[in-house]
Every structure is written in C-alpha cells, then in structure tokens.
Tab-separated table of C-alpha atoms in Angstrom:
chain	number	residue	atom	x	y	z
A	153	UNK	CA	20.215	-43.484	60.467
A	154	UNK	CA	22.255	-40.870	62.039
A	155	UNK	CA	23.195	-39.192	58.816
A	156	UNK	CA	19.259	-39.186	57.589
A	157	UNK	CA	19.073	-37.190	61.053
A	158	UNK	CA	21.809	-35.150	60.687
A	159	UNK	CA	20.765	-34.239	57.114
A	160	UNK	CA	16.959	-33.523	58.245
A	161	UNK	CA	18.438	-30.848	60.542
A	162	UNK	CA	21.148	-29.371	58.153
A	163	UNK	CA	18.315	-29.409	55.263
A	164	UNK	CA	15.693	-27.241	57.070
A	165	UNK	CA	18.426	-24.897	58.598
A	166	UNK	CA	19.606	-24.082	55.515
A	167	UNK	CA	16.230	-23.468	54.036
A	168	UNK	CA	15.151	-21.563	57.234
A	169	UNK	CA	18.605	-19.093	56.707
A	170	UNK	CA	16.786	-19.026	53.279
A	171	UNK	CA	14.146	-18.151	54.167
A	172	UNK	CA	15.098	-15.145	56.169
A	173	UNK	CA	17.418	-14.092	54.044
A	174	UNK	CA	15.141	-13.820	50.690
A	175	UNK	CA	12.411	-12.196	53.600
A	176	UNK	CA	15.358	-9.097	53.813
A	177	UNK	CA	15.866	-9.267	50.365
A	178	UNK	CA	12.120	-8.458	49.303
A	179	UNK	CA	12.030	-6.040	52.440
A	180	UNK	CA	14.885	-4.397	51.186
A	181	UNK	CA	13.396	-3.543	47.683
A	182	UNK	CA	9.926	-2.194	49.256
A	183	UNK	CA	8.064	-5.531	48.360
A	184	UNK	CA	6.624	-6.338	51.643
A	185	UNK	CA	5.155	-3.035	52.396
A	186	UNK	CA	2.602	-2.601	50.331
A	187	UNK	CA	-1.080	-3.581	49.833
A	188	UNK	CA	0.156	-6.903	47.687
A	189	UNK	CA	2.933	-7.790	49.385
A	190	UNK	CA	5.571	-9.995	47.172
A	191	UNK	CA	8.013	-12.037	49.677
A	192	UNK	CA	10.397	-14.004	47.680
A	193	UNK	CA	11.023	-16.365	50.808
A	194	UNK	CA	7.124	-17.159	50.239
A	195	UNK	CA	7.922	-19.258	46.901
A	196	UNK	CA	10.178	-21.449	49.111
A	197	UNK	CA	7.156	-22.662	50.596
A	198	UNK	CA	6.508	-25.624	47.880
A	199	UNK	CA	9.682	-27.115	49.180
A	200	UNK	CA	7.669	-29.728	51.526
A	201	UNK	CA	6.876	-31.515	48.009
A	202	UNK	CA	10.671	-32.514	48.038
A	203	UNK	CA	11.817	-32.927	52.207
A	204	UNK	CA	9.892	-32.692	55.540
A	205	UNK	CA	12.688	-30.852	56.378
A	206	UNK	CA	11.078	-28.100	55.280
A	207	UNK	CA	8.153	-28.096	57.447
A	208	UNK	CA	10.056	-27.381	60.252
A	209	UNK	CA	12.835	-24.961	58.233
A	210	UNK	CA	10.053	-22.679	56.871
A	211	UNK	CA	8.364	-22.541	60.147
A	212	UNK	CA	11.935	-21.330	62.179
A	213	UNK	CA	12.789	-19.430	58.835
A	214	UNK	CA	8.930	-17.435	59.185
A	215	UNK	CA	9.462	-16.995	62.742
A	216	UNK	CA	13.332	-15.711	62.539
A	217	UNK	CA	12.075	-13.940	59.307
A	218	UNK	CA	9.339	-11.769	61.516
A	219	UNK	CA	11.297	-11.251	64.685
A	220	UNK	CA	14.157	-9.604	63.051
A	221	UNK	CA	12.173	-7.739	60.298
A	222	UNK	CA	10.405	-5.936	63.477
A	223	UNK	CA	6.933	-7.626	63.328
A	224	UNK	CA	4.710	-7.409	66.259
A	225	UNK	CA	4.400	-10.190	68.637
A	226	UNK	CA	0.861	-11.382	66.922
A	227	UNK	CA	2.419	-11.056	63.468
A	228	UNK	CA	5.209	-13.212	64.716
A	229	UNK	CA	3.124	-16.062	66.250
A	230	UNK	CA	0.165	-16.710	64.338
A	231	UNK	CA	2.406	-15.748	60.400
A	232	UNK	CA	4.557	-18.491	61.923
A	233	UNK	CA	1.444	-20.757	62.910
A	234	UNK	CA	0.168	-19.721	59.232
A	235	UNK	CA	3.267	-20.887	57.572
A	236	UNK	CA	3.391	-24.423	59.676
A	237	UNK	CA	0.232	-25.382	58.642
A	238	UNK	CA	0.842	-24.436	55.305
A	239	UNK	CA	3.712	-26.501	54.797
A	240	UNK	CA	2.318	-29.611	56.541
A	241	UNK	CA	-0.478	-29.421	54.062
A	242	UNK	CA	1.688	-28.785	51.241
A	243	UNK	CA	3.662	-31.749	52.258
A	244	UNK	CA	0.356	-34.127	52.408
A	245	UNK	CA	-0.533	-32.611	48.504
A	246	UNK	CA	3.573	-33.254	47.252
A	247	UNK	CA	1.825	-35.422	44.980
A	248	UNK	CA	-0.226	-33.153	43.276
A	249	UNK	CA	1.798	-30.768	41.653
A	250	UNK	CA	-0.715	-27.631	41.185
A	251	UNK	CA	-2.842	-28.307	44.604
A	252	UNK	CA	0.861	-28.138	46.799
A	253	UNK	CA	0.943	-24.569	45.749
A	254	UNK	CA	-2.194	-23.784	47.387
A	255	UNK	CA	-1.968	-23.985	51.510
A	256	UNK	CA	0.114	-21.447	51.823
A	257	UNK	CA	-2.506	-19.166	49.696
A	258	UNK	CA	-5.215	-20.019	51.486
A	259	UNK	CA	-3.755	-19.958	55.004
A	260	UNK	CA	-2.033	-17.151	54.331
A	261	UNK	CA	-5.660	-15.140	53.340
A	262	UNK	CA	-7.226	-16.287	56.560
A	263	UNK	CA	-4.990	-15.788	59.292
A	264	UNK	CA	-2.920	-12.490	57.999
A	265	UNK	CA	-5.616	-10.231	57.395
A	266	UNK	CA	-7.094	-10.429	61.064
A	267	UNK	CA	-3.160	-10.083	61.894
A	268	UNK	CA	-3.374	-6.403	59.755
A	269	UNK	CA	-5.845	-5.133	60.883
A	270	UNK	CA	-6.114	-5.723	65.279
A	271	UNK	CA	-2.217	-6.503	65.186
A	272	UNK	CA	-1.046	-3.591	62.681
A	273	UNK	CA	-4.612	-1.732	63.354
A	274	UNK	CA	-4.473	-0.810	59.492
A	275	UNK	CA	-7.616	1.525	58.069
A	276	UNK	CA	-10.513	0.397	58.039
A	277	UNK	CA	-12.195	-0.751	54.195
A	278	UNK	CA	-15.790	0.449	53.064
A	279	UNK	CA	-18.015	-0.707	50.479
A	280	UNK	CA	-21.409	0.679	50.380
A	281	UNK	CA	-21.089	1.954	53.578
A	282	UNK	CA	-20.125	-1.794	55.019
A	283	UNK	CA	-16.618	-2.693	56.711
A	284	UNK	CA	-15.324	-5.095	54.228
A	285	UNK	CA	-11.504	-4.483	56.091
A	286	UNK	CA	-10.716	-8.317	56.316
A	287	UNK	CA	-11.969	-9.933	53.004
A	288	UNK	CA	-10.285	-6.672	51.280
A	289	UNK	CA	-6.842	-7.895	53.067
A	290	UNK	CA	-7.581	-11.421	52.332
A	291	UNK	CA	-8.284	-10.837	48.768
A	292	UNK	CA	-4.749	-8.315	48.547
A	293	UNK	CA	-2.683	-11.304	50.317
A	294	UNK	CA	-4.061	-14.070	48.358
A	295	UNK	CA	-2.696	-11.705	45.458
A	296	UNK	CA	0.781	-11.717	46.961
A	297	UNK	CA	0.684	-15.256	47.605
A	298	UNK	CA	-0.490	-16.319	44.421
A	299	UNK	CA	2.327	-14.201	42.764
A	300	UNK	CA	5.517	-15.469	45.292
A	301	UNK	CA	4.000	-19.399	45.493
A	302	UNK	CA	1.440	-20.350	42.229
A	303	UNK	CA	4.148	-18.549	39.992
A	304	UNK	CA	7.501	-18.039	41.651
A	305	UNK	CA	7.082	-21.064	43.653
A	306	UNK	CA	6.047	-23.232	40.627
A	307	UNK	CA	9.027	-22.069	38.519
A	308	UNK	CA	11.427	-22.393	41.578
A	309	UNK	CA	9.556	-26.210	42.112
A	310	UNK	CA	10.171	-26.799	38.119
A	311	UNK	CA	14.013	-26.178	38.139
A	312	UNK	CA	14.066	-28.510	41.944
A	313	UNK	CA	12.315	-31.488	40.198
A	314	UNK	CA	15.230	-32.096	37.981
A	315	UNK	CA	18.000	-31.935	40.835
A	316	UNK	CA	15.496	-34.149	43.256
A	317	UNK	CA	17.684	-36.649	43.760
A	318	UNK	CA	20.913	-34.585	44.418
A	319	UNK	CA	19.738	-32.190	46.555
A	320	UNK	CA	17.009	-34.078	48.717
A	321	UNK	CA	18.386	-37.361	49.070
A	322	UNK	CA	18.318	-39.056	52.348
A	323	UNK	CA	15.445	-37.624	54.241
A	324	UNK	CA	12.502	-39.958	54.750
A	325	UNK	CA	9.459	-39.297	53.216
C-alpha cells in the first residue's frame, strides 16, 4: 500500500516538473504568444488515460507552469481550475481513446478566452460591427488545443500505450 502511495506522489511530480518544463520550452521558442498558442506541456494532458496521478500532477504542473512564466493572478487560478477539470474528465473518458482528448479542448475554449480578454484586457474583435472578442479567442484556443492534445497528445498517448505496464504500474485505477 505504501509504495502504491509513494508512487502516486512520485508519478504526478514528475509529470508536473514536466509539465513546467515543456511550458518553458514552448515559451522559449515564441509558441505561447501568439493568437494559436501551441504549449507542448498541453499534449501531456491525455496522461489521466494511464494514472490518476496525473490529475493532480497536471494541475500543480499548470499552476507552477503560470506562476513562474509571469501569468496574472486570474490566468493562474482559473488556467489551473481549467486544467483540473480537464484531466478529471479525461480520466472518466480513459476508455475512449478519441473522446479523452477532448476536455482539455473544450475547457480550455471556455474558461481562457474570458481569462484574455478582462485578465490580459486583449483588443477587442468585430464582426459586422458586433464584439465577437470571446468566441474569436475560443475558436483561436480550441486551435491550439486541438494541435498540442488531438495531435501531439494522441501521438505522445500512441507511443505510452505500448510501455503501459512499465511505466504506470502500481497506481490504482
């Protein structure tokens, strides 16, 4: 028992220094500063389809990930509360091996654009004269997401199914 618990919490601080790490990485080559923003640390969120440890590592690994990449304070709380949520859901799909890839998508496209624009206060979108700021943002981060979790993630998820059992043994499910 104690080594299931001692794994759990050396499994999702790993993936949380991951996380944080890849976050830099994507930083570093202007990826997360554009309209479609590519994180790589994004594709590690279809890792709930192989621990629970994950839930809580991507959530401390988001979190860590904002604070020290100079986010404000909203960006840090609700990306964080975006990326929980995301990872508990993909956890309940792990058996459905295109829907897991989704969550983080789709929480990702409602929560971060209202973080943009009245956290980051980002310009203001017209169409025909009408404000269409947030579904512009939501449409430009699904984008992002689809690209670092639907692709990267599912290729990354791929090459993980066939180490499963070496990698993410002894956590319970």
């Amino acid at each position: 028992m104690r080594d299931k618990k001692v794994t759990f919490i050396v499994q999702a601080a790993v993936i949380a220094a991951l996380y944080v790490v890849l976050t830099f990485v994507a930083n570093a080559l202007g990826l997360a500063s554009h309209t479609i923003q590519v994180r790589f640390s994004e594709a590690l969120c279809i890792l709930p389809v192989f621990t629970p440890a994950a839930i809580p590592g991507l959530w401390i690994g988001c979190l860590l990930a904002n604070l020290l990449t100079g986010a404000v304070i909203y960006d840090v709380i609700f990306g964080s509360i975006a990326t929980l949520l995301a990872a508990v859901c993909t956890y309940l799909l792990r058996n459905h091996k295109i829907a897991c890839t989704f969550p983080p998508v789709i929480f990702n496209m409602i929560i971060v654009p209202f973080v943009l624009v009245y956290a980051y206060g980002i310009p203001a979108v017209y169409f025909h004269g009408v404000n269409v700021t947030i579904p512009f943002n939501a449409i430009t981060v699904g984008i992002g997401e689809v690209i670092s979790v639907c692709v990267l993630g599912s290729i990354l998820m791929r090459v993980l199914a066939k180490y499963r059992n070496v990698m993410f043994r002894a956590t319970a499910q």
